[in-house]
Amino acid sequence: MLARIKLYHDFESAAEFQAQFAVPDSYMAACNYNLDILLDAWQAALTKLLQTTLQTGAASLLKSLENKADYVEMNVNLGSAAAIRKLNKEYRQKDYVTDVLSFPHYELKEGKLLQPLMPYDLEPEMPEEADVAEMSAEDEERMAPKEVFNLGDIYLCGDKVREQAENYGHSYWREFNFLCCHGFLHVLGYDHEEGQREESLQFALQDQILGNLLILRENPELKPAELIALAKEYNESPCLPLTAVPQAQTEDLPADFKSGFVAIVGRPNVGKSTLLNEISGAYLAITSAKAQTTRDNIRTIYNTKDSQIIFTDTPGVHTASDKLGDYMNQSGLAAIKDADAVLLLVDAAYAYPGKVEHKLLERLSELHKPAILVINKADTVVKQKLLPLIAAYSKLYQFQAVVPIAALKSDGIAELLTEIIRILPQGPRYYPLDYFTDQTERNLCAELIREQVLKYYHKELPYGVAVEIEKFAEETDATGERCLVKLQAAIITERASHKKMLIGKDGQAIKRMASSARIKIEEALECKVYLEVRVKVRENWRDKSIYLNDYGYNLKKAQNRPLQ
Ligand SMILES: Nc1nc2c(ncn2[C@@H]2O[C@H](COP(=O)(O)OP(=O)(O)OP(=O)(O)O)[C@@H](O)[C@H]2O)c(=O)[nH]1
Ligand SMILES: [Zn+2]
């Protein structure tokens, strides 16, 4: 079984192609303005992408096709902005240019056929006539009709590839591959718009597939020699072999394997992020003594032989006073909706149910969610104090368990994990064993800088700060190990007066802050780091959707990509 790409476009010349598909000049120059060479190189890349996508995200489909299909293929159509806009209007009633559109031929859900495979699902293809009178056995084999399984079409808009690559500050190559991968996954029945679980799954797969192919955001643009090498590869082998068993999922799961999504919710400052870090054994979510530290959902994956738990740390639910606050609350509530179980975290010292807890419990009842009451910071009170507290909560909700812990001291974590696994449903291992978080290094660096801002500055200043990583460049040593990361970060603040305070007299304040941030980042990335920080003022950014998007606070992640 082979993976095969059918590549289509209706441009007349290389010049028209370059203009309409917004191809960077470096690509055109690399292939000497010969369109055939460029398309061969893209064809090679897309075939690899299809091979990896199928093996990573459609093992079940490949199993169904094993010994039946000779080719599993995808049509990739390269279109102008106008052509994509027309399709988007015609098929989705959306009158704007979008980046990629997908049209599946079969009904698939997450890489599985929803209906059994029928003989007519495969299309026979006659090989070109051999020009010989007598055929050898080998020729006959070659001349036998081939069975083709055509998955569907994606339409890619070059203008958008160019535009988004520029907006996200990565290469055209990364964006091109990202969008095609995104489109392929839609054709295979992955849909991030359906809910948080679907979103995690699709985005984790995207990361994993592009990671396997080493098509990373921080990589430079494709080099001319690489483009030529790809074109050559395509001419040598236009199709790539498909194996039905994906590399990452060869494990045989026990029949009673349990898995699920677990949301950690509660008011600000109860220790949600501390608990997440404790469970992951890594520092993924920044923490601080100040309330409202976490702004976004962060996931970590906990694996045992018989279970997989996907934890989501959420921003504390509070009374919001701006759009950022709304976003934070919605993130928390959305995590509950898609969870298989919920941990309601409360602080042992101030735990009596208040407005926030009532709101969260209301939500849990509406959705009939199994929940565990987790009383954190148990180290700060005497044991007797816990009993009346437990009684007060038990009146409000039928908890599956009540577990006192001290996240900061690792107390009670094992008991908590046991209780969680007990109440989880049977299910698959959603993520491969080596995937443990959706936190990216880039985002973690931004968060570690924000953590130091929370530590070094007071009053309302830190709450008005966002951090943007403008440059993330890596250097490797002779053995290929990463030895240096050069970071350029912008601290976004909402007022000119805050900018002054951030910088401080002679830049002392920002230097001190940046130097402790650098040390934290070096610990996290395990290599030397150069950090350059500057301050930008964006008036009232917390209340402007456009800035919230820019700084990564967007409920429809996919970095704000429209549904394809
Ligand atoms: N004494 C004690 N302090 C703890 C414990 N767990 C967390 N803390 C402290 O509580 C503070 C808040 O912890 P975070 O993990 O940032 O709290 P959070 O719930 O994530 O807060 P937000 O992100 O603001 O919603 C930090 O100063 C932690 O060190 C604990 O078990 N015992
Ligand atoms: Zn937090």
CSV table of N, CA, C and O in Angstrom, one decimal, residues 305-381:
chain,number,residue,atom,x,y,z
A,305,LYS,N,0.5,2.0,33.2
A,305,LYS,CA,0.3,0.8,32.4
A,305,LYS,C,-1.1,0.6,32.0
A,305,LYS,O,-1.5,0.3,30.9
A,306,ASP,N,-2.0,1.0,33.0
A,306,ASP,CA,-3.4,0.7,32.8
A,306,ASP,C,-4.3,1.9,32.6
A,306,ASP,O,-5.5,1.8,32.6
A,307,SER,N,-3.7,3.1,32.5
A,307,SER,CA,-4.5,4.3,32.4
A,307,SER,C,-3.8,5.5,31.8
A,307,SER,O,-2.5,5.5,31.7
A,308,GLN,N,-4.6,6.4,31.3
A,308,GLN,CA,-4.0,7.7,30.9
A,308,GLN,C,-4.9,8.8,31.3
A,308,GLN,O,-6.1,8.7,31.1
A,309,ILE,N,-4.4,9.8,32.1
A,309,ILE,CA,-5.2,10.9,32.5
A,309,ILE,C,-4.7,12.2,31.8
A,309,ILE,O,-3.5,12.4,31.9
A,310,ILE,N,-5.6,12.9,31.2
A,310,ILE,CA,-5.2,14.2,30.6
A,310,ILE,C,-5.7,15.3,31.5
A,310,ILE,O,-6.9,15.5,31.6
A,311,PHE,N,-4.8,15.9,32.2
A,311,PHE,CA,-5.2,17.0,33.2
A,311,PHE,C,-5.2,18.3,32.5
A,311,PHE,O,-4.3,18.6,31.7
A,312,THR,N,-6.2,19.2,32.8
A,312,THR,CA,-6.2,20.5,32.3
A,312,THR,C,-6.2,21.5,33.5
A,312,THR,O,-7.1,21.5,34.3
A,313,ASP,N,-5.1,22.3,33.5
A,313,ASP,CA,-5.1,23.4,34.5
A,313,ASP,C,-5.8,24.6,33.9
A,313,ASP,O,-5.7,24.9,32.8
A,314,THR,N,-6.7,25.2,34.7
A,314,THR,CA,-7.5,26.3,34.2
A,314,THR,C,-7.3,27.5,35.0
A,314,THR,O,-6.8,27.5,36.1
A,315,PRO,N,-7.6,28.7,34.4
A,315,PRO,CA,-7.5,29.9,35.1
A,315,PRO,C,-8.5,29.9,36.2
A,315,PRO,O,-9.6,29.4,36.1
A,316,GLY,N,-8.2,30.5,37.3
A,316,GLY,CA,-9.2,30.6,38.4
A,316,GLY,C,-10.4,31.3,38.0
A,316,GLY,O,-10.4,32.4,37.4
A,317,VAL,N,-11.6,30.8,38.4
A,317,VAL,CA,-12.8,31.5,38.1
A,317,VAL,C,-13.0,32.6,39.1
A,317,VAL,O,-12.9,32.4,40.3
A,318,HIS,N,-13.3,33.8,38.6
A,318,HIS,CA,-13.4,35.0,39.4
A,318,HIS,C,-14.4,36.0,38.8
A,318,HIS,O,-15.0,35.7,37.7
A,319,THR,N,-14.6,37.1,39.4
A,319,THR,CA,-15.5,38.1,38.9
A,319,THR,C,-14.6,38.9,37.8
A,319,THR,O,-13.7,39.7,38.2
A,320,ALA,N,-15.0,38.8,36.6
A,320,ALA,CA,-14.2,39.4,35.5
A,320,ALA,C,-14.5,40.8,35.4
A,320,ALA,O,-15.6,41.2,35.5
A,321,SER,N,-13.5,41.6,35.1
A,321,SER,CA,-13.7,43.1,34.8
A,321,SER,C,-13.3,43.5,33.4
A,321,SER,O,-13.4,44.7,33.1
A,322,ASP,N,-12.8,42.6,32.7
A,322,ASP,CA,-12.4,42.9,31.3
A,322,ASP,C,-12.5,41.7,30.4
A,322,ASP,O,-12.8,40.6,30.9
A,323,LYS,N,-12.2,41.9,29.1
A,323,LYS,CA,-12.3,40.8,28.2
A,323,LYS,C,-11.3,39.6,28.5
A,323,LYS,O,-11.6,38.5,28.3
A,324,LEU,N,-10.1,40.0,29.0
A,324,LEU,CA,-9.2,38.9,29.4
A,324,LEU,C,-9.8,38.1,30.5
A,324,LEU,O,-9.7,36.8,30.5
A,325,GLY,N,-10.4,38.7,31.5
A,325,GLY,CA,-11.0,38.0,32.6
A,325,GLY,C,-12.2,37.1,32.1
A,325,GLY,O,-12.3,36.0,32.6
A,326,ASP,N,-13.0,37.6,31.2
A,326,ASP,CA,-14.0,36.8,30.6
A,326,ASP,C,-13.5,35.6,30.0
A,326,ASP,O,-13.9,34.5,30.1
A,327,TYR,N,-12.4,35.8,29.2
A,327,TYR,CA,-11.7,34.7,28.5
A,327,TYR,C,-11.3,33.6,29.5
A,327,TYR,O,-11.4,32.4,29.4
A,328,MET,N,-10.7,34.1,30.6
A,328,MET,CA,-10.1,33.2,31.7
A,328,MET,C,-11.3,32.4,32.3
A,328,MET,O,-11.2,31.2,32.4
A,329,ASN,N,-12.4,33.0,32.6
A,329,ASN,CA,-13.5,32.3,33.2
A,329,ASN,C,-14.1,31.3,32.2
A,329,ASN,O,-14.4,30.2,32.6
A,330,GLN,N,-14.2,31.7,30.9
A,330,GLN,CA,-14.8,30.8,29.9
A,330,GLN,C,-13.9,29.6,29.7
A,330,GLN,O,-14.4,28.5,29.5
A,331,SER,N,-12.6,29.8,29.8
A,331,SER,CA,-11.6,28.7,29.7
A,331,SER,C,-11.9,27.6,30.7
A,331,SER,O,-12.0,26.4,30.5
A,332,GLY,N,-12.1,28.1,32.0
A,332,GLY,CA,-12.4,27.2,33.1
A,332,GLY,C,-13.7,26.5,32.9
A,332,GLY,O,-13.7,25.2,33.0
A,333,LEU,N,-14.7,27.2,32.5
A,333,LEU,CA,-16.0,26.6,32.3
A,333,LEU,C,-16.0,25.6,31.1
A,333,LEU,O,-16.6,24.5,31.2
A,334,ALA,N,-15.3,26.0,30.1
A,334,ALA,CA,-15.3,25.1,28.9
A,334,ALA,C,-14.5,23.8,29.2
A,334,ALA,O,-14.9,22.7,28.7
A,335,ALA,N,-13.5,23.9,30.1
A,335,ALA,CA,-12.8,22.6,30.4
A,335,ALA,C,-13.7,21.7,31.1
A,335,ALA,O,-13.6,20.5,31.0
A,336,ILE,N,-14.6,22.2,31.9
A,336,ILE,CA,-15.6,21.3,32.6
A,336,ILE,C,-16.4,20.6,31.6
A,336,ILE,O,-16.7,19.4,31.8
A,337,LYS,N,-16.9,21.3,30.6
A,337,LYS,CA,-17.8,20.7,29.7
A,337,LYS,C,-17.3,19.5,29.0
A,337,LYS,O,-18.0,18.5,28.8
A,338,ASP,N,-16.0,19.5,28.7
A,338,ASP,CA,-15.4,18.4,28.0
A,338,ASP,C,-14.7,17.4,28.8
A,338,ASP,O,-14.1,16.5,28.3
A,339,ALA,N,-14.8,17.5,30.2
A,339,ALA,CA,-14.1,16.6,31.0
A,339,ALA,C,-14.9,15.4,31.4
A,339,ALA,O,-16.1,15.4,31.4
A,340,ASP,N,-14.1,14.3,31.6
A,340,ASP,CA,-14.8,13.1,32.1
A,340,ASP,C,-14.9,13.1,33.6
A,340,ASP,O,-15.7,12.4,34.2
A,341,ALA,N,-14.0,13.9,34.2
A,341,ALA,CA,-14.1,14.1,35.7
A,341,ALA,C,-13.5,15.4,36.0
A,341,ALA,O,-12.7,16.0,35.2
A,342,VAL,N,-14.0,16.0,37.1
A,342,VAL,CA,-13.5,17.3,37.5
A,342,VAL,C,-13.0,17.3,38.9
A,342,VAL,O,-13.5,16.6,39.8
A,343,LEU,N,-11.8,18.0,39.1
A,343,LEU,CA,-11.3,18.2,40.5
A,343,LEU,C,-11.7,19.6,40.9
A,343,LEU,O,-11.3,20.6,40.3
A,344,LEU,N,-12.5,19.7,41.9
A,344,LEU,CA,-12.8,21.0,42.5
A,344,LEU,C,-11.8,21.3,43.6
A,344,LEU,O,-11.8,20.6,44.6
A,345,LEU,N,-10.9,22.2,43.3
A,345,LEU,CA,-9.8,22.5,44.3
A,345,LEU,C,-10.3,23.6,45.2
A,345,LEU,O,-10.7,24.7,44.7
A,346,VAL,N,-10.1,23.4,46.5
A,346,VAL,CA,-10.4,24.5,47.5
A,346,VAL,C,-9.2,24.6,48.4
A,346,VAL,O,-8.4,23.7,48.6
A,347,ASP,N,-9.1,25.8,49.1
A,347,ASP,CA,-8.0,26.0,50.0
A,347,ASP,C,-8.4,25.7,51.4
A,347,ASP,O,-9.5,26.2,51.9
A,348,ALA,N,-7.7,24.8,52.1
A,348,ALA,CA,-8.2,24.3,53.4
A,348,ALA,C,-8.4,25.4,54.4
A,348,ALA,O,-9.3,25.3,55.2
A,349,ALA,N,-7.7,26.5,54.2
A,349,ALA,CA,-7.8,27.5,55.2
A,349,ALA,C,-9.0,28.5,55.0
A,349,ALA,O,-9.5,29.0,55.9
A,350,TYR,N,-9.4,28.6,53.7
A,350,TYR,CA,-10.5,29.5,53.4
A,350,TYR,C,-11.6,28.8,52.6
A,350,TYR,O,-12.0,29.4,51.6
A,351,ALA,N,-11.9,27.6,53.0
A,351,ALA,CA,-12.5,26.8,51.9
A,351,ALA,C,-14.1,26.9,51.9
A,351,ALA,O,-14.7,26.3,51.1
A,352,TYR,N,-14.7,27.6,52.9
A,352,TYR,CA,-16.2,27.5,52.9
A,352,TYR,C,-16.7,27.9,51.5
A,352,TYR,O,-16.2,28.9,51.0
A,353,PRO,N,-17.7,27.2,51.1
A,353,PRO,CA,-18.2,27.4,49.7
A,353,PRO,C,-18.7,28.9,49.6
A,353,PRO,O,-19.5,29.4,50.3
A,354,GLY,N,-18.1,29.6,48.6
A,354,GLY,CA,-18.5,31.0,48.3
A,354,GLY,C,-19.1,31.0,46.9
A,354,GLY,O,-19.5,30.0,46.4
A,355,LYS,N,-19.2,32.2,46.4
A,355,LYS,CA,-19.8,32.5,45.1
A,355,LYS,C,-19.3,31.6,44.0
A,355,LYS,O,-20.0,31.0,43.2
A,356,VAL,N,-17.9,31.6,44.0
A,356,VAL,CA,-17.2,30.9,42.9
A,356,VAL,C,-17.6,29.4,43.0
A,356,VAL,O,-17.9,28.7,42.0
A,357,GLU,N,-17.5,28.8,44.2
A,357,GLU,CA,-17.7,27.4,44.3
A,357,GLU,C,-19.2,27.1,44.0
A,357,GLU,O,-19.4,26.1,43.3
A,358,HIS,N,-20.1,27.9,44.4
A,358,HIS,CA,-21.5,27.7,44.0
A,358,HIS,C,-21.7,27.7,42.5
A,358,HIS,O,-22.4,26.8,42.0
A,359,LYS,N,-21.0,28.6,41.9
A,359,LYS,CA,-21.1,28.7,40.4
A,359,LYS,C,-20.6,27.5,39.8
A,359,LYS,O,-21.2,26.9,38.9
A,360,LEU,N,-19.4,27.0,40.2
A,360,LEU,CA,-18.8,25.8,39.6
A,360,LEU,C,-19.7,24.6,39.9
A,360,LEU,O,-19.8,23.7,39.0
A,361,LEU,N,-20.2,24.5,41.1
A,361,LEU,CA,-21.0,23.3,41.5
A,361,LEU,C,-22.3,23.3,40.7
A,361,LEU,O,-22.8,22.2,40.2
A,362,GLU,N,-22.8,24.5,40.4
A,362,GLU,CA,-24.0,24.6,39.6
A,362,GLU,C,-23.7,24.0,38.2
A,362,GLU,O,-24.5,23.2,37.6
A,363,ARG,N,-22.6,24.4,37.7
A,363,ARG,CA,-22.2,23.9,36.4
A,363,ARG,C,-22.0,22.4,36.4
A,363,ARG,O,-22.4,21.7,35.5
A,364,LEU,N,-21.4,21.9,37.4
A,364,LEU,CA,-21.2,20.4,37.5
A,364,LEU,C,-22.5,19.7,37.6
A,364,LEU,O,-22.6,18.6,36.9
A,365,SER,N,-23.5,20.2,38.3
A,365,SER,CA,-24.8,19.5,38.4
A,365,SER,C,-25.5,19.6,37.0
A,365,SER,O,-26.0,18.5,36.6
A,366,GLU,N,-25.4,20.7,36.4
A,366,GLU,CA,-26.1,20.8,35.0
A,366,GLU,C,-25.5,19.7,34.1
A,366,GLU,O,-26.3,19.2,33.3
A,367,LEU,N,-24.2,19.5,34.2
A,367,LEU,CA,-23.6,18.6,33.2
A,367,LEU,C,-23.4,17.2,33.8
A,367,LEU,O,-22.9,16.4,33.1
A,368,HIS,N,-23.9,17.0,35.0
A,368,HIS,CA,-23.8,15.7,35.6
A,368,HIS,C,-22.4,15.2,35.6
A,368,HIS,O,-22.1,14.0,35.2
A,369,LYS,N,-21.4,16.0,36.0
A,369,LYS,CA,-20.0,15.5,36.0
A,369,LYS,C,-19.6,14.9,37.3
A,369,LYS,O,-19.8,15.4,38.4
A,370,PRO,N,-18.9,13.7,37.1
A,370,PRO,CA,-18.3,13.1,38.3
A,370,PRO,C,-17.2,14.1,38.8
A,370,PRO,O,-16.4,14.6,38.0
A,371,ALA,N,-17.2,14.3,40.1
A,371,ALA,CA,-16.3,15.3,40.6
A,371,ALA,C,-15.6,14.8,41.9
A,371,ALA,O,-16.2,14.0,42.7
A,372,ILE,N,-14.4,15.3,42.1
A,372,ILE,CA,-13.7,15.0,43.4
A,372,ILE,C,-13.4,16.3,44.1
A,372,ILE,O,-13.0,17.3,43.4
A,373,LEU,N,-13.7,16.4,45.4
A,373,LEU,CA,-13.4,17.6,46.1
A,373,LEU,C,-11.9,17.4,46.6
A,373,LEU,O,-11.6,16.5,47.3
A,374,VAL,N,-11.1,18.3,46.2
A,374,VAL,CA,-9.7,18.3,46.6
A,374,VAL,C,-9.4,19.5,47.5
A,374,VAL,O,-9.5,20.6,47.1
A,375,ILE,N,-9.1,19.2,48.8
A,375,ILE,CA,-8.8,20.2,49.7
A,375,ILE,C,-7.3,20.4,49.8
A,375,ILE,O,-6.6,19.6,50.4
A,376,ASN,N,-6.8,21.5,49.2
A,376,ASN,CA,-5.4,21.7,49.1
A,376,ASN,C,-4.9,22.5,50.3
A,376,ASN,O,-5.7,23.1,51.0
A,377,LYS,N,-3.6,22.6,50.4
A,377,LYS,CA,-2.9,23.3,51.4
A,377,LYS,C,-3.3,22.8,52.8
A,377,LYS,O,-3.5,23.5,53.8
A,378,ALA,N,-3.6,21.5,52.9
A,378,ALA,CA,-4.0,20.8,54.1
A,378,ALA,C,-2.8,21.0,55.1
A,378,ALA,O,-3.1,20.8,56.3
A,379,ASP,N,-1.6,21.3,54.7
A,379,ASP,CA,-0.5,21.5,55.6
A,379,ASP,C,-0.7,22.8,56.5
A,379,ASP,O,0.0,23.0,57.5
A,380,THR,N,-1.6,23.6,56.1
A,380,THR,CA,-1.8,24.9,56.8
A,380,THR,C,-2.8,24.9,57.9
A,380,THR,O,-3.0,25.9,58.6
A,381,VAL,N,-3.6,23.8,58.0
A,381,VAL,CA,-4.6,23.7,59.1
A,381,VAL,C,-4.5,22.4,59.9
A,381,VAL,O,-3.9,21.5,59.4
